[in-house]
PDB file of C-alpha atoms in Angstrom:
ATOM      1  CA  UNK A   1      18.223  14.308  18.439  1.00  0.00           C
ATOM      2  CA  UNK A   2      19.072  13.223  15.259  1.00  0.00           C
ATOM      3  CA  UNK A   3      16.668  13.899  12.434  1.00  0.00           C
ATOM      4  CA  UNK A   4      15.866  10.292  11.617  1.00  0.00           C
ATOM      5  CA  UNK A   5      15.484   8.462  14.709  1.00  0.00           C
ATOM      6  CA  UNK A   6      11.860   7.643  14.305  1.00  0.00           C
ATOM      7  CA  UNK A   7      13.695   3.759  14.416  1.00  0.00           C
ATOM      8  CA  UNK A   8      12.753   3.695  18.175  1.00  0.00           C
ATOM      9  CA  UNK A   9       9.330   2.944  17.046  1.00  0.00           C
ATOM     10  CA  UNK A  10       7.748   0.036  16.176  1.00  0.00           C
TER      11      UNK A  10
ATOM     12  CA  UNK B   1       9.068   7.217  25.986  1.00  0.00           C
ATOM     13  CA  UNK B   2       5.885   8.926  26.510  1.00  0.00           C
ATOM     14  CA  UNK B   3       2.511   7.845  27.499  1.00  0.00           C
ATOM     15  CA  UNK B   4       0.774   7.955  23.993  1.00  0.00           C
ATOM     16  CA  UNK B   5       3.246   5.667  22.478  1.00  0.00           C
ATOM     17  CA  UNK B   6       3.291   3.157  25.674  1.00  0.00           C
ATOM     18  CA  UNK B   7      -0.524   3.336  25.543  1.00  0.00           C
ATOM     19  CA  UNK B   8      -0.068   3.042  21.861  1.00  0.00           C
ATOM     20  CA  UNK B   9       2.168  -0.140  21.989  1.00  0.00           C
ATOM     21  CA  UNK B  10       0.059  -1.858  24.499  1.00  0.00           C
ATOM     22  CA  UNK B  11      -3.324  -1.959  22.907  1.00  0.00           C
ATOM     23  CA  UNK B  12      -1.315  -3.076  19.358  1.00  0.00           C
ATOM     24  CA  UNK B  13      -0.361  -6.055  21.921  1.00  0.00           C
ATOM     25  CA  UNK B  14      -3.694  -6.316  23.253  1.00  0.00           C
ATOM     26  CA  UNK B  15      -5.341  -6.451  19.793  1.00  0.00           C
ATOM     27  CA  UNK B  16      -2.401  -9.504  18.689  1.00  0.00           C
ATOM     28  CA  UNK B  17      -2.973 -11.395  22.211  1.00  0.00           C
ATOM     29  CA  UNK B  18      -6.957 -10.703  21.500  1.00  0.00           C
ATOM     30  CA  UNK B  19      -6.712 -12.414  18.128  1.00  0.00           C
ATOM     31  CA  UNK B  20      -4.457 -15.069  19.129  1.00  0.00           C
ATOM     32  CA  UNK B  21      -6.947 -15.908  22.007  1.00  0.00           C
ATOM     33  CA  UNK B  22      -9.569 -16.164  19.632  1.00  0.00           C
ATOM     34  CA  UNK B  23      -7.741 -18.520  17.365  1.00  0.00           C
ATOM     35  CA  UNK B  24      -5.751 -20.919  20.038  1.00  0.00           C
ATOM     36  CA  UNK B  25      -8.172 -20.921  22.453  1.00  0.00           C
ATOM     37  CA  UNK B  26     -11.438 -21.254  20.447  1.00  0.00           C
ATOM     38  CA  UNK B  27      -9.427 -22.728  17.241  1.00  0.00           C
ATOM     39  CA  UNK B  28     -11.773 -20.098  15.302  1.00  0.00           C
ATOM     40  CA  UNK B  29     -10.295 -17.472  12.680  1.00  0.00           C
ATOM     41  CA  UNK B  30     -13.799 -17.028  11.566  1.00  0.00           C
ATOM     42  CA  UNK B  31     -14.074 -13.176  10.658  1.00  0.00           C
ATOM     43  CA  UNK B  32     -10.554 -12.345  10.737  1.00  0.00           C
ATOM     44  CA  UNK B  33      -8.685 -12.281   6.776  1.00  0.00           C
ATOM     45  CA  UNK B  34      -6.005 -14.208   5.940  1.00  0.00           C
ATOM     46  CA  UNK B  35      -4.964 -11.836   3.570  1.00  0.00           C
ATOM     47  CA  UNK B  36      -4.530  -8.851   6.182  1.00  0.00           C
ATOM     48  CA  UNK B  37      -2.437 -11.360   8.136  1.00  0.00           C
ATOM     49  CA  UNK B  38      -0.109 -12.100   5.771  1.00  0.00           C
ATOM     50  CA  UNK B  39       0.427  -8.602   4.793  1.00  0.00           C
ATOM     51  CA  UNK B  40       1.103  -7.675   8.512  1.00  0.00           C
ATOM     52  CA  UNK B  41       3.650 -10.752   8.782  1.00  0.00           C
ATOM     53  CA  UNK B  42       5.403  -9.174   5.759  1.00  0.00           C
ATOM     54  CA  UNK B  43       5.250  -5.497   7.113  1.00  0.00           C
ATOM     55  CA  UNK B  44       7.044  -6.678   9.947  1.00  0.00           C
ATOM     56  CA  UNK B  45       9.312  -8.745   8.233  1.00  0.00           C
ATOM     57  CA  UNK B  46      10.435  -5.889   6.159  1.00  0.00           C
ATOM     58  CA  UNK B  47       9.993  -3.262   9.244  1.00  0.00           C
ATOM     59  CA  UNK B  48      12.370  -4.994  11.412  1.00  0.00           C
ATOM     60  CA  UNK B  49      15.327  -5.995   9.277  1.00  0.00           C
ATOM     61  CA  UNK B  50      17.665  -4.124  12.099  1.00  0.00           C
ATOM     62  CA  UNK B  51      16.514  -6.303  14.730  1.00  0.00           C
ATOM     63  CA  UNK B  52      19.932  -8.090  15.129  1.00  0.00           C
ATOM     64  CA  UNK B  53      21.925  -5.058  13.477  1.00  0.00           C
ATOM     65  CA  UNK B  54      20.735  -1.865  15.814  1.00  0.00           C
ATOM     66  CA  UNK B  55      20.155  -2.372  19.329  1.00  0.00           C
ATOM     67  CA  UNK B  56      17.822   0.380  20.604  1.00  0.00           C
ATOM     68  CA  UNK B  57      16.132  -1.373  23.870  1.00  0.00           C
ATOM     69  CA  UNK B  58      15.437  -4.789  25.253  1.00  0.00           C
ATOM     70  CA  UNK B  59      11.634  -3.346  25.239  1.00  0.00           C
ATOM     71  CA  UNK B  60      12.334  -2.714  21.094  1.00  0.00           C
ATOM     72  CA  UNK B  61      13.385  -5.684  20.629  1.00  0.00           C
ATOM     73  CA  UNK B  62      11.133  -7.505  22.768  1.00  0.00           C
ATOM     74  CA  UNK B  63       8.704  -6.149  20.793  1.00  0.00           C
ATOM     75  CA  UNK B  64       9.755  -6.423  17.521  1.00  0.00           C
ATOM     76  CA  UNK B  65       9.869 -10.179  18.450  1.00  0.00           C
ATOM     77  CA  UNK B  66       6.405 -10.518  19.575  1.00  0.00           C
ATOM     78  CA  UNK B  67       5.261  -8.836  16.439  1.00  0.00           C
ATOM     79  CA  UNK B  68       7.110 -10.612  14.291  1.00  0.00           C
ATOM     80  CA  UNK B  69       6.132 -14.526  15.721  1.00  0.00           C
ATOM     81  CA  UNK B  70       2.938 -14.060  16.132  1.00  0.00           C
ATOM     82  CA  UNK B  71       1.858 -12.520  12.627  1.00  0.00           C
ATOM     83  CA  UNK B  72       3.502 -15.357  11.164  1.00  0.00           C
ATOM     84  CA  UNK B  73       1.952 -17.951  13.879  1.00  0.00           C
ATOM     85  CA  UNK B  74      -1.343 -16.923  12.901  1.00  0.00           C
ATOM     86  CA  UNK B  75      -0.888 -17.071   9.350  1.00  0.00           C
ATOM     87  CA  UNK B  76       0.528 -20.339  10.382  1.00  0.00           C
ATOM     88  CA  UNK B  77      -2.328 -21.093  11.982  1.00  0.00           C
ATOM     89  CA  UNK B  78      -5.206 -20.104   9.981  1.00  0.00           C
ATOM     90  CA  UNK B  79      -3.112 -21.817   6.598  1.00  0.00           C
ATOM     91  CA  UNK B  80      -2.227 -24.996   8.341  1.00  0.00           C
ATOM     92  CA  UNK B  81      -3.831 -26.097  12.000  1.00  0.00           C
ATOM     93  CA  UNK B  82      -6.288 -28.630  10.926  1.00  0.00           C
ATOM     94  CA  UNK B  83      -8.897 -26.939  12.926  1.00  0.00           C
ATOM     95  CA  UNK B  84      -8.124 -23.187  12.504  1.00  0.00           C
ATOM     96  CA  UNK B  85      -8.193 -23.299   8.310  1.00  0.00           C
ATOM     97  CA  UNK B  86     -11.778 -25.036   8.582  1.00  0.00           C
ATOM     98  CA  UNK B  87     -13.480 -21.896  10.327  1.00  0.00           C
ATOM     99  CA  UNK B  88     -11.553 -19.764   7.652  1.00  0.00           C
ATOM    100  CA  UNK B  89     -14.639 -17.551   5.677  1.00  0.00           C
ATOM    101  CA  UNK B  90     -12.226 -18.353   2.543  1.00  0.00           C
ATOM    102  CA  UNK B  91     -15.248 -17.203   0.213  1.00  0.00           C
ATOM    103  CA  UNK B  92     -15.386 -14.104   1.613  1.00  0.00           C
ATOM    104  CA  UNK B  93     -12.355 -12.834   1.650  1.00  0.00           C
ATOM    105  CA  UNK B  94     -11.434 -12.062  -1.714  1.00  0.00           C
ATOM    106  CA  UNK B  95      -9.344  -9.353  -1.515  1.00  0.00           C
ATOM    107  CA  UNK B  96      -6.256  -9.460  -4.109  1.00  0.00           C
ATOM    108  CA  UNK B  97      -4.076  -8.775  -1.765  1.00  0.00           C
ATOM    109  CA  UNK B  98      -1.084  -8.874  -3.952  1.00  0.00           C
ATOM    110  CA  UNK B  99      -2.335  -5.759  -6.005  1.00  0.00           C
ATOM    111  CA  UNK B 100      -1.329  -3.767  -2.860  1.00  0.00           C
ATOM    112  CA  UNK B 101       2.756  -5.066  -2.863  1.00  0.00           C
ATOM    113  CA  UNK B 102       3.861  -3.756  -6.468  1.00  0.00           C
ATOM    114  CA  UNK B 103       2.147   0.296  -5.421  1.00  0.00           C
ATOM    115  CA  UNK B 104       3.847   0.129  -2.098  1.00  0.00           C
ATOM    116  CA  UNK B 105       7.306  -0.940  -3.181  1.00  0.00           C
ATOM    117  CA  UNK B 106       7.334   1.138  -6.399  1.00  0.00           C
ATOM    118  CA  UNK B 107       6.173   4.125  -3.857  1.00  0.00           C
ATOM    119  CA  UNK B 108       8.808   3.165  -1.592  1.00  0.00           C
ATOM    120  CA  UNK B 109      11.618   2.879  -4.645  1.00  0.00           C
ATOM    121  CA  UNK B 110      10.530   6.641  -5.622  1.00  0.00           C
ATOM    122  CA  UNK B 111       9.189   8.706  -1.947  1.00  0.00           C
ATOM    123  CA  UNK B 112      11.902   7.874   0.454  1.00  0.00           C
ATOM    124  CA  UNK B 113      13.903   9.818   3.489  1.00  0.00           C
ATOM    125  CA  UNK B 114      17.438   7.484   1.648  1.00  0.00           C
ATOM    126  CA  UNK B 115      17.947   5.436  -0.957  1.00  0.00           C
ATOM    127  CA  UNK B 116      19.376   2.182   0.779  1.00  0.00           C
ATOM    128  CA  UNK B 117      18.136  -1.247   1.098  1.00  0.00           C
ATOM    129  CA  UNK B 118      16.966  -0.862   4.797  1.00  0.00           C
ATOM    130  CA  UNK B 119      15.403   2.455   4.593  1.00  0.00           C
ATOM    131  CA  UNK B 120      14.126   1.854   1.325  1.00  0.00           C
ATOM    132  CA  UNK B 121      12.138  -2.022   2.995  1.00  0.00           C
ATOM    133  CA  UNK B 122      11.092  -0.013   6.026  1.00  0.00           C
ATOM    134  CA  UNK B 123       9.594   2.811   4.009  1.00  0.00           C
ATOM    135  CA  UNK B 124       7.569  -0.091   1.886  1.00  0.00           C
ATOM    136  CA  UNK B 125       6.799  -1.402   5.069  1.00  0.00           C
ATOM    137  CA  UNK B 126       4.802   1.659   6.461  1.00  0.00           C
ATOM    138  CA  UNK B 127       2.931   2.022   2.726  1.00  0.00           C
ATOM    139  CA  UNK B 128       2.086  -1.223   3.095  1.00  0.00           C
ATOM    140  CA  UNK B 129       1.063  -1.363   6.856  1.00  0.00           C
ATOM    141  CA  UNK B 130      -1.715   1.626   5.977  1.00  0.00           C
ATOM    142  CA  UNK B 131      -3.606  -0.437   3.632  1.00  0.00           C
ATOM    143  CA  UNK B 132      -2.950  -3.851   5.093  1.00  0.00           C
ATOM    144  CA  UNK B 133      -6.217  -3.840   6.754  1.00  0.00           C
ATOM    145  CA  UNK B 134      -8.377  -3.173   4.051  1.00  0.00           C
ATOM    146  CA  UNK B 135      -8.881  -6.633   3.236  1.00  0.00           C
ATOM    147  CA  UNK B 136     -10.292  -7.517   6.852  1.00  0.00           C
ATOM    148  CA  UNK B 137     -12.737  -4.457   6.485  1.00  0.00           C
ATOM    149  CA  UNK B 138     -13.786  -5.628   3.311  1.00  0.00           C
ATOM    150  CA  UNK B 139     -14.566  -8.871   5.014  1.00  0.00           C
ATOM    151  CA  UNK B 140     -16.147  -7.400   8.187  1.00  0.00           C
ATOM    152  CA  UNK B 141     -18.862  -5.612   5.942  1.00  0.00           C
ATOM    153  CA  UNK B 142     -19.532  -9.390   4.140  1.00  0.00           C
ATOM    154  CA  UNK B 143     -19.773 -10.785   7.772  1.00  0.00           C
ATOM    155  CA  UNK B 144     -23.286 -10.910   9.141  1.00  0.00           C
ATOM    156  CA  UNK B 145     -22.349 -12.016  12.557  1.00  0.00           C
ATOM    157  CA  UNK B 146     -19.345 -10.186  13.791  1.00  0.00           C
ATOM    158  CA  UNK B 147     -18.452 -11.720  16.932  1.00  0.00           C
ATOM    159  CA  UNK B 148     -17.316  -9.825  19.855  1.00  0.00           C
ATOM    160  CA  UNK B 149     -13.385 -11.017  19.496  1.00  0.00           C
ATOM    161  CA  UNK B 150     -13.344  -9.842  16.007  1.00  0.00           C
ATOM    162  CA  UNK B 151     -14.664  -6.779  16.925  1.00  0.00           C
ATOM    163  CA  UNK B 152     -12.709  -5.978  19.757  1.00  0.00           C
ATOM    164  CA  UNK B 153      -9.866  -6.984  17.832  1.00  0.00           C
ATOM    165  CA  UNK B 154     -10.013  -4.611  14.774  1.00  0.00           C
ATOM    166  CA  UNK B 155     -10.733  -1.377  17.468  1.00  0.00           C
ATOM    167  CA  UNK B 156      -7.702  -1.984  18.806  1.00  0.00           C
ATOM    168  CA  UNK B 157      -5.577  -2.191  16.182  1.00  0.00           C
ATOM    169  CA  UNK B 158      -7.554   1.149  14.535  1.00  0.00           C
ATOM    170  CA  UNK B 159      -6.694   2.318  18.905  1.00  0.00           C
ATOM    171  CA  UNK B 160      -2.774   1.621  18.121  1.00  0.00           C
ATOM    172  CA  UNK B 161      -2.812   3.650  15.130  1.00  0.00           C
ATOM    173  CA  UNK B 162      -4.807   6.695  16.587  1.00  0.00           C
ATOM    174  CA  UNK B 163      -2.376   6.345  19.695  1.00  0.00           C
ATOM    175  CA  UNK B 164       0.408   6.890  17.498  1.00  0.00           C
ATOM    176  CA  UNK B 165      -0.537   9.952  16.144  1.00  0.00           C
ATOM    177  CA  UNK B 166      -1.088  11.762  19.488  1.00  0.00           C
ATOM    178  CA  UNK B 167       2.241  10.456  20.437  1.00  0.00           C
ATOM    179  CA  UNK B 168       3.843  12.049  16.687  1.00  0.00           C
ATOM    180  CA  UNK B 169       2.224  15.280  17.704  1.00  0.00           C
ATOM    181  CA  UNK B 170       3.847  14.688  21.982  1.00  0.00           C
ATOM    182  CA  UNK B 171       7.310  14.376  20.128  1.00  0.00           C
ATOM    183  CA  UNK B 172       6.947  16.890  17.941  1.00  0.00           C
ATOM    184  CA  UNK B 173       6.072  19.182  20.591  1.00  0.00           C
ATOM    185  CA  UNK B 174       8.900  18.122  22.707  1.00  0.00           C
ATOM    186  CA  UNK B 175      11.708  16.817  20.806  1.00  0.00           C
ATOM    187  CA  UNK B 176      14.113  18.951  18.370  1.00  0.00           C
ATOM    188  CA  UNK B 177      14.083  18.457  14.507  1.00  0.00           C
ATOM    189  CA  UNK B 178      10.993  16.269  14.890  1.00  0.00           C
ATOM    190  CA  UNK B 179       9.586  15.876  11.206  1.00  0.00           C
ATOM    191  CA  UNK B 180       8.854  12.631   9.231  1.00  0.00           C
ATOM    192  CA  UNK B 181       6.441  13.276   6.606  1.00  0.00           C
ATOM    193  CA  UNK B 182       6.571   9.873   5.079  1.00  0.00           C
ATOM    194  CA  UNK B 183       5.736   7.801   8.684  1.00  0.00           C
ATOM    195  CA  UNK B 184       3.379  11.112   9.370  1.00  0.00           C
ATOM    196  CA  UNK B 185       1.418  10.591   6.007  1.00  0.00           C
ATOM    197  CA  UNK B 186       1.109   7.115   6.229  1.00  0.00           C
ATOM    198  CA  UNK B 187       0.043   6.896   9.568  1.00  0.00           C
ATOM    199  CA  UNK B 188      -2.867   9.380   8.774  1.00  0.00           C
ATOM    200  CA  UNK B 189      -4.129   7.647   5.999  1.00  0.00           C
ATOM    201  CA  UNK B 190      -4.106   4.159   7.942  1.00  0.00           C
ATOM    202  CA  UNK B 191      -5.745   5.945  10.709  1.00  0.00           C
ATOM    203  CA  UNK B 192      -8.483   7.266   8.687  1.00  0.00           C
ATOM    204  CA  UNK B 193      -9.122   3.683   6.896  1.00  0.00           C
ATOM    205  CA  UNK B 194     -10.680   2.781  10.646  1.00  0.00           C
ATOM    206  CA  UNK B 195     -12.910   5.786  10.400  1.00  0.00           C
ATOM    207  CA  UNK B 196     -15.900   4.224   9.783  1.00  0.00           C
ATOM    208  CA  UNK B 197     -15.256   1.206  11.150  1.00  0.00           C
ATOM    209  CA  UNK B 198     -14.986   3.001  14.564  1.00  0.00           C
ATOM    210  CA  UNK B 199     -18.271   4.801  14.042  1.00  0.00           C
ATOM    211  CA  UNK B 200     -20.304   1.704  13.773  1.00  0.00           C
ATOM    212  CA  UNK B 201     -18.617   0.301  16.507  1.00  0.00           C
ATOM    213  CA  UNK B 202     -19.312   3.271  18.890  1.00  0.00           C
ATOM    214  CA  UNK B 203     -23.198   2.856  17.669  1.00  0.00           C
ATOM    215  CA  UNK B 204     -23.392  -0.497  18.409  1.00  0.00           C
ATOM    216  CA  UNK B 205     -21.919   0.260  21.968  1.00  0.00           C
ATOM    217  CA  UNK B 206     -24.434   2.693  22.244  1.00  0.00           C
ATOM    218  CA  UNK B 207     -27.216   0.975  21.761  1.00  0.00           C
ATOM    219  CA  UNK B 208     -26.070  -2.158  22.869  1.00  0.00           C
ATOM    220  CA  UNK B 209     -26.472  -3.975  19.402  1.00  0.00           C
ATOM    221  CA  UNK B 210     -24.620  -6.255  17.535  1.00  0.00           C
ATOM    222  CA  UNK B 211     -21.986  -5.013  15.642  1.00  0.00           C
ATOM    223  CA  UNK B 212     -22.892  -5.221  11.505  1.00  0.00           C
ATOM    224  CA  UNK B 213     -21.283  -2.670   8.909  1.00  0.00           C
ATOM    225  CA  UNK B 214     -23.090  -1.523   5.979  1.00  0.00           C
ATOM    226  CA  UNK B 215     -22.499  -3.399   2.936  1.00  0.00           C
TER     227      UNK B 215
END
């Protein structure tokens, strides 16, 4: 995973 | 996904569909704050600027929309429906609401994961989304009948954000490179605001009382 991908939450 | 962040998701729907039940159904916004309503509608606003840019999931995008029309249909509601604004305790809730915007955006100009426009409005966003509530909680504790709706509505929200945490900890457990101190943070501090909110509401449960906070 990347290390920034906490965009999948809302 | 996992189970914490479904569960998570759902009861932050439940707690919008709760309070938009109360207010279309009833036409009744008494006890809920206008100003923690129109902070959520611009958290969202300035969470979800990738909506059209980055697709992640139907579900994420779903959801963003759902989030996004009904904060501002109830601040739509509780400003303008000619029945709505009448039940609005606008005495009570005097929280300046606009102190909390300059803090978070300054914080989000200086602690950031990247300096860019997006990243920089989501990072406000989460600031502001962990102290958006303090108005209603200030306005709970004036409120010497809290009805049931009300009630059931702020646990759930202070459920979403305890949810959220457990699934943080899931993903960190399970995914690689897993660290975001800012969201982490944040999050923690928002949870804790519902603290002792949630302890009067477990007493009342209890003992089968009315809810009432302390002033």
């Amino acid at each position: 995973a990347e290390p920034s991908d906490l965009k999948d939450e809302l | 996904m996992n189970i914490f962040r479904l569960a998570g998701d759902m009861t932050h729907l439940a707690s919008v569909l709760v309070l938009l039940l109360k207010i279309h159904t009833i036409k009744s916004c008494a006890g809920i704050s206008l100003k923690t309503q129109e902070l959520f509608a611009i958290v969202f606003a300035s969470r979800y600027l990738d909506i059209f840019t980055d697709f992640i999931s139907l579900y994420n995008t779903l959801m963003k929309l759902i989030f996004l029309g009904s904060s501002f249909s109830i601040v739509w509601y509780i400003r303008r429906h000619k029945l709505v604004r009448r039940s609005y305790d606008k005495d009570q809730d005097t929280f300046r609401h606009y102190f909390l915007l300059l803090p978070c955006f300054i914080l989000a100009l200086l602690i950031n994961e990247k300096f860019t426009f997006k990243e920089v409005m989501w990072t406000f966003s989460l600031y502001l989304e962990a102290v958006a509530i303090l108005p209603q909680l200030v306005l709970l504790q004036r409120t010497k009948n809290i009805d049931n709706l009300t009630g059931q509505y702020v646990f759930l929200l202070g459920a979403y954000r305890g949810l959220y945490i457990l699934n943080w900890i899931y993903r960190y457990f399970t995914e690689p490179h897993y660290v975001h101190w800012i969201p982490w943070i944040s999050g923690l501090v928002q949870t804790l605001l519902y603290a002792d909110f949630f302890y009067y509401y477990f007493e009342s449960w209890k003992n089968n009382k009315k809810l009432q906070l302390p002033a």
